[in-house]
PDB file of C-alpha atoms and ligand atoms in Angstrom:
ATOM      1  CA  MET A  10     -17.514  -0.364  -0.756  1.00  0.00           C
ATOM      2  CA  PRO A  11     -13.889   0.125  -1.790  1.00  0.00           C
ATOM      3  CA  VAL A  12     -12.008   3.193  -0.590  1.00  0.00           C
ATOM      4  CA  LEU A  13     -11.089   4.017  -4.190  1.00  0.00           C
ATOM      5  CA  ASP A  14     -13.902   5.505  -6.305  1.00  0.00           C
ATOM      6  CA  ALA A  15     -12.732   4.017  -9.599  1.00  0.00           C
ATOM      7  CA  ASP A  16     -15.645   5.271 -11.739  1.00  0.00           C
ATOM      8  CA  ARG A  17     -14.946   8.846 -10.761  1.00  0.00           C
ATOM      9  CA  LEU A  18     -11.242   8.425 -11.408  1.00  0.00           C
ATOM     10  CA  VAL A  19     -11.828   6.810 -14.810  1.00  0.00           C
ATOM     11  CA  ALA A  20     -14.106   9.729 -15.748  1.00  0.00           C
ATOM     12  CA  ALA A  21     -11.301  12.143 -14.809  1.00  0.00           C
ATOM     13  CA  LEU A  22      -8.812  10.167 -16.910  1.00  0.00           C
ATOM     14  CA  ARG A  23     -11.181  10.234 -19.903  1.00  0.00           C
ATOM     15  CA  GLY A  24     -11.635  13.969 -19.462  1.00  0.00           C
ATOM     16  CA  ALA A  25      -7.876  14.490 -19.411  1.00  0.00           C
ATOM     17  CA  PHE A  26      -7.480  12.273 -22.486  1.00  0.00           C
ATOM     18  CA  ALA A  27     -10.089  14.368 -24.320  1.00  0.00           C
ATOM     19  CA  ARG A  28      -8.000  17.446 -23.502  1.00  0.00           C
ATOM     20  CA  ASP A  29      -4.978  15.758 -25.136  1.00  0.00           C
ATOM     21  CA  VAL A  30      -2.812  15.892 -22.025  1.00  0.00           C
ATOM     22  CA  GLY A  31      -0.386  13.192 -23.149  1.00  0.00           C
ATOM     23  CA  ARG A  32       0.835   9.894 -21.751  1.00  0.00           C
ATOM     24  CA  ILE A  33       2.941  11.003 -18.779  1.00  0.00           C
ATOM     25  CA  GLU A  34       0.240  13.371 -17.556  1.00  0.00           C
ATOM     26  CA  LEU A  35      -2.353  10.567 -17.722  1.00  0.00           C
ATOM     27  CA  LEU A  36      -0.058   8.297 -15.700  1.00  0.00           C
ATOM     28  CA  ARG A  37       0.665  11.090 -13.221  1.00  0.00           C
ATOM     29  CA  LEU A  38      -3.041  11.838 -12.839  1.00  0.00           C
ATOM     30  CA  ALA A  39      -3.833   8.175 -12.193  1.00  0.00           C
ATOM     31  CA  ALA A  40      -1.082   7.948  -9.551  1.00  0.00           C
ATOM     32  CA  GLU A  41      -2.149  11.157  -7.808  1.00  0.00           C
ATOM     33  CA  LYS A  42      -5.858  10.391  -7.792  1.00  0.00           C
ATOM     34  CA  ILE A  43      -5.385   6.867  -6.469  1.00  0.00           C
ATOM     35  CA  ARG A  44      -3.140   8.164  -3.700  1.00  0.00           C
ATOM     36  CA  ALA A  45      -5.638  10.929  -2.932  1.00  0.00           C
ATOM     37  CA  ALA A  46      -8.119   8.224  -1.876  1.00  0.00           C
ATOM     38  CA  GLY A  47      -6.072   8.065   1.329  1.00  0.00           C
ATOM     39  CA  ALA A  48      -5.304   5.046   3.509  1.00  0.00           C
ATOM     40  CA  PRO A  49      -4.682   2.277   2.634  1.00  0.00           C
ATOM     41  CA  TYR A  50      -3.173   3.995  -0.423  1.00  0.00           C
ATOM     42  CA  THR A  51       0.181   5.383   0.712  1.00  0.00           C
ATOM     43  CA  SER A  52       2.208   5.622  -2.504  1.00  0.00           C
ATOM     44  CA  VAL A  53       1.375   4.776  -6.105  1.00  0.00           C
ATOM     45  CA  TYR A  54       3.891   3.961  -8.840  1.00  0.00           C
ATOM     46  CA  LEU A  55       3.208   3.592 -12.550  1.00  0.00           C
ATOM     47  CA  TYR A  56       5.800   1.291 -14.060  1.00  0.00           C
ATOM     48  CA  MET A  57       5.645   0.782 -17.817  1.00  0.00           C
ATOM     49  CA  LEU A  58       7.245  -2.106 -19.657  1.00  0.00           C
ATOM     50  CA  HIS A  59      10.118  -1.246 -21.978  1.00  0.00           C
ATOM     51  CA  GLY A  60      11.492  -4.482 -23.387  1.00  0.00           C
ATOM     52  CA  GLU A  61      12.534  -6.607 -20.422  1.00  0.00           C
ATOM     53  CA  GLU A  62      12.479  -3.719 -17.954  1.00  0.00           C
ATOM     54  CA  LEU A  63       9.817  -1.908 -15.977  1.00  0.00           C
ATOM     55  CA  VAL A  64      10.479   1.834 -16.007  1.00  0.00           C
ATOM     56  CA  LEU A  65       8.970   4.214 -13.441  1.00  0.00           C
ATOM     57  CA  GLU A  66       7.158   6.862 -15.517  1.00  0.00           C
ATOM     58  CA  ALA A  67       5.027   8.524 -12.839  1.00  0.00           C
ATOM     59  CA  PHE A  68       4.363   8.263  -9.113  1.00  0.00           C
ATOM     60  CA  ALA A  69       2.624   9.919  -6.191  1.00  0.00           C
ATOM     61  CA  GLY A  70       3.819   9.620  -2.628  1.00  0.00           C
ATOM     62  CA  ARG A  71       7.227   8.533  -1.369  1.00  0.00           C
ATOM     63  CA  GLU A  72      10.163   8.590  -3.745  1.00  0.00           C
ATOM     64  CA  THR A  73      11.781   5.280  -4.655  1.00  0.00           C
ATOM     65  CA  ASP A  74      15.267   4.258  -5.781  1.00  0.00           C
ATOM     66  CA  HIS A  75      13.712   1.504  -7.891  1.00  0.00           C
ATOM     67  CA  THR A  76      13.203   3.448 -11.101  1.00  0.00           C
ATOM     68  CA  ARG A  77      14.014   0.400 -13.261  1.00  0.00           C
ATOM     69  CA  ILE A  78      13.059  -3.167 -12.370  1.00  0.00           C
ATOM     70  CA  ALA A  79      13.939  -6.203 -14.498  1.00  0.00           C
ATOM     71  CA  VAL A  80      11.134  -8.605 -15.403  1.00  0.00           C
ATOM     72  CA  GLY A  81      11.217 -11.366 -12.789  1.00  0.00           C
ATOM     73  CA  GLN A  82      12.667  -9.134 -10.059  1.00  0.00           C
ATOM     74  CA  GLY A  83      10.731  -8.219  -6.925  1.00  0.00           C
ATOM     75  CA  VAL A  84       6.956  -8.174  -6.630  1.00  0.00           C
ATOM     76  CA  CYS A  85       6.667  -5.883  -9.671  1.00  0.00           C
ATOM     77  CA  GLY A  86       8.814  -8.003 -11.949  1.00  0.00           C
ATOM     78  CA  THR A  87       7.081 -11.179 -10.753  1.00  0.00           C
ATOM     79  CA  ALA A  88       3.710  -9.800 -11.872  1.00  0.00           C
ATOM     80  CA  VAL A  89       5.023  -9.405 -15.429  1.00  0.00           C
ATOM     81  CA  ALA A  90       6.915 -12.722 -15.440  1.00  0.00           C
ATOM     82  CA  THR A  91       3.872 -14.691 -14.257  1.00  0.00           C
ATOM     83  CA  GLY A  92       1.222 -12.577 -16.008  1.00  0.00           C
ATOM     84  CA  GLU A  93      -0.639 -12.318 -12.690  1.00  0.00           C
ATOM     85  CA  ASP A  94      -1.544  -9.430 -10.421  1.00  0.00           C
ATOM     86  CA  GLN A  95       0.181  -9.583  -7.044  1.00  0.00           C
ATOM     87  CA  ASN A  96      -1.575  -8.905  -3.741  1.00  0.00           C
ATOM     88  CA  VAL A  97       1.011  -9.135  -0.968  1.00  0.00           C
ATOM     89  CA  PRO A  98      -0.622  -8.798   2.489  1.00  0.00           C
ATOM     90  CA  ASP A  99       2.728  -8.729   4.332  1.00  0.00           C
ATOM     91  CA  VAL A 100       5.837  -7.692   2.426  1.00  0.00           C
ATOM     92  CA  ARG A 101       8.054  -9.054   5.218  1.00  0.00           C
ATOM     93  CA  ALA A 102       6.967 -12.559   4.254  1.00  0.00           C
ATOM     94  CA  ILE A 103       8.233 -12.191   0.654  1.00  0.00           C
ATOM     95  CA  SER A 104      11.821 -13.231  -0.021  1.00  0.00           C
ATOM     96  CA  ASN A 105      12.268 -11.368  -3.326  1.00  0.00           C
ATOM     97  CA  TYR A 106      10.610  -8.145  -2.145  1.00  0.00           C
ATOM     98  CA  LEU A 107      12.442  -4.957  -3.181  1.00  0.00           C
ATOM     99  CA  ALA A 108      12.075  -2.599  -0.233  1.00  0.00           C
ATOM    100  CA  CYS A 109      11.724   1.144  -0.909  1.00  0.00           C
ATOM    101  CA  ASN A 110      11.345   2.250   2.702  1.00  0.00           C
ATOM    102  CA  ALA A 111      10.882   0.937   6.220  1.00  0.00           C
ATOM    103  CA  TRP A 112       7.166   1.712   6.580  1.00  0.00           C
ATOM    104  CA  THR A 113       5.541  -0.222   3.740  1.00  0.00           C
ATOM    105  CA  ARG A 114       3.629  -3.232   5.061  1.00  0.00           C
ATOM    106  CA  SER A 115       1.719  -4.454   1.993  1.00  0.00           C
ATOM    107  CA  GLU A 116       1.719  -4.064  -1.754  1.00  0.00           C
ATOM    108  CA  LEU A 117      -0.699  -4.481  -4.655  1.00  0.00           C
ATOM    109  CA  VAL A 118       0.426  -4.778  -8.269  1.00  0.00           C
ATOM    110  CA  VAL A 119      -2.222  -4.696 -11.003  1.00  0.00           C
ATOM    111  CA  LEU A 120      -1.115  -5.212 -14.593  1.00  0.00           C
ATOM    112  CA  ILE A 121      -2.126  -2.801 -17.341  1.00  0.00           C
ATOM    113  CA  ARG A 122      -2.940  -5.076 -20.284  1.00  0.00           C
ATOM    114  CA  ARG A 123      -4.165  -4.453 -23.780  1.00  0.00           C
ATOM    115  CA  GLY A 124      -5.449  -7.821 -24.954  1.00  0.00           C
ATOM    116  CA  SER A 125      -2.650 -10.260 -24.160  1.00  0.00           C
ATOM    117  CA  THR A 126       0.037  -7.567 -24.169  1.00  0.00           C
ATOM    118  CA  VAL A 127       1.271  -6.216 -20.830  1.00  0.00           C
ATOM    119  CA  LEU A 128       1.849  -2.449 -21.119  1.00  0.00           C
ATOM    120  CA  GLY A 129       2.868  -1.877 -17.521  1.00  0.00           C
ATOM    121  CA  GLN A 130       1.419  -1.881 -14.035  1.00  0.00           C
ATOM    122  CA  ILE A 131      -0.052   0.078 -11.168  1.00  0.00           C
ATOM    123  CA  ASP A 132       1.985  -0.617  -8.022  1.00  0.00           C
ATOM    124  CA  VAL A 133       0.440   0.464  -4.731  1.00  0.00           C
ATOM    125  CA  ASP A 134       2.356   0.543  -1.462  1.00  0.00           C
ATOM    126  CA  SER A 135       0.452   0.621   1.807  1.00  0.00           C
ATOM    127  CA  ASP A 136       1.498   1.195   5.402  1.00  0.00           C
ATOM    128  CA  VAL A 137      -1.527  -0.882   6.436  1.00  0.00           C
ATOM    129  CA  PRO A 138      -1.196  -4.687   6.732  1.00  0.00           C
ATOM    130  CA  ASP A 139      -3.413  -6.747   4.378  1.00  0.00           C
ATOM    131  CA  PRO A 140      -5.741  -3.919   3.225  1.00  0.00           C
ATOM    132  CA  PHE A 141      -6.485  -4.892  -0.373  1.00  0.00           C
ATOM    133  CA  THR A 142      -9.858  -6.670  -0.387  1.00  0.00           C
ATOM    134  CA  PRO A 143     -11.230  -8.147  -3.640  1.00  0.00           C
ATOM    135  CA  ASP A 144     -13.395  -4.986  -3.999  1.00  0.00           C
ATOM    136  CA  GLU A 145     -10.376  -2.736  -3.560  1.00  0.00           C
ATOM    137  CA  GLU A 146      -8.372  -4.765  -6.048  1.00  0.00           C
ATOM    138  CA  ALA A 147     -11.265  -4.599  -8.538  1.00  0.00           C
ATOM    139  CA  ALA A 148     -11.310  -0.800  -8.205  1.00  0.00           C
ATOM    140  CA  VAL A 149      -7.605  -0.553  -9.078  1.00  0.00           C
ATOM    141  CA  ARG A 150      -8.196  -2.979 -11.958  1.00  0.00           C
ATOM    142  CA  LYS A 151     -10.857  -0.615 -13.392  1.00  0.00           C
ATOM    143  CA  VAL A 152      -8.254   2.153 -13.469  1.00  0.00           C
ATOM    144  CA  ALA A 153      -5.676  -0.151 -15.078  1.00  0.00           C
ATOM    145  CA  ASP A 154      -8.182  -1.232 -17.745  1.00  0.00           C
ATOM    146  CA  ALA A 155      -9.060   2.401 -18.490  1.00  0.00           C
ATOM    147  CA  LEU A 156      -5.387   3.292 -18.865  1.00  0.00           C
ATOM    148  CA  ALA A 157      -4.871   0.371 -21.249  1.00  0.00           C
ATOM    149  CA  VAL A 158      -7.347   2.001 -23.620  1.00  0.00           C
ATOM    150  CA  LEU A 159      -6.241   5.611 -23.185  1.00  0.00           C
ATOM    151  CA  LEU A 160      -2.430   5.275 -23.305  1.00  0.00           C
TER     152      LEU A 160
HETATM  153  N1  SME B 210       8.398  -3.269  -3.826  1.00  0.00           N
HETATM  154  C1  SME B 210       8.514  -3.394  -5.247  1.00  0.00           C
HETATM  155  C2  SME B 210       9.502  -2.389  -5.796  1.00  0.00           C
HETATM  156  C3  SME B 210       8.878  -1.105  -6.183  1.00  0.00           C
HETATM  157  S1  SME B 210       8.658  -0.066  -4.889  1.00  0.00           S
HETATM  158  O1  SME B 210       7.672  -0.632  -3.975  1.00  0.00           O
HETATM  159  C4  SME B 210       8.132   1.398  -5.426  1.00  0.00           C
HETATM  160  C5  SME B 210       8.923  -4.792  -5.638  1.00  0.00           C
HETATM  161  O2  SME B 210       9.204  -5.621  -4.770  1.00  0.00           O
HETATM  162  O3  SME B 210       8.953  -5.074  -6.827  1.00  0.00           O
END
């Protein structure tokens, strides 16, 4: 069983959408509820694609200086450039990693797609090495797929 209860989170997002909370609040809710699952979820960043740049629109956890990331840059920009989710078990092994702090050990980036269009991504930082199992990744993907419909 994954740590993240995606079905419950998606239900909360749908409820918020039905109350007309707006885009930023939906992103903020997703970030906060994923982080609230606890370890291995340390910090959660919602970057949305604006042209050739990823822009940080909501987050929960540690602050980051990387509020704008060019497509192709870092783990986040690589996900968009390649069209593939990124599961990095050890960030120290990645040459183009953009470090936000000294404690992050691993990172998961799941794209938010509507059809073939990339809208943005859920970026999870973890202090735990190699924590994102296929089940865990699938749980984050459920949230990303829900956001793609609701945003
Ligand atoms: N580590 C990311 C940058 C974003 S921060 O983790 C919030 C990267 O390499 O793209």
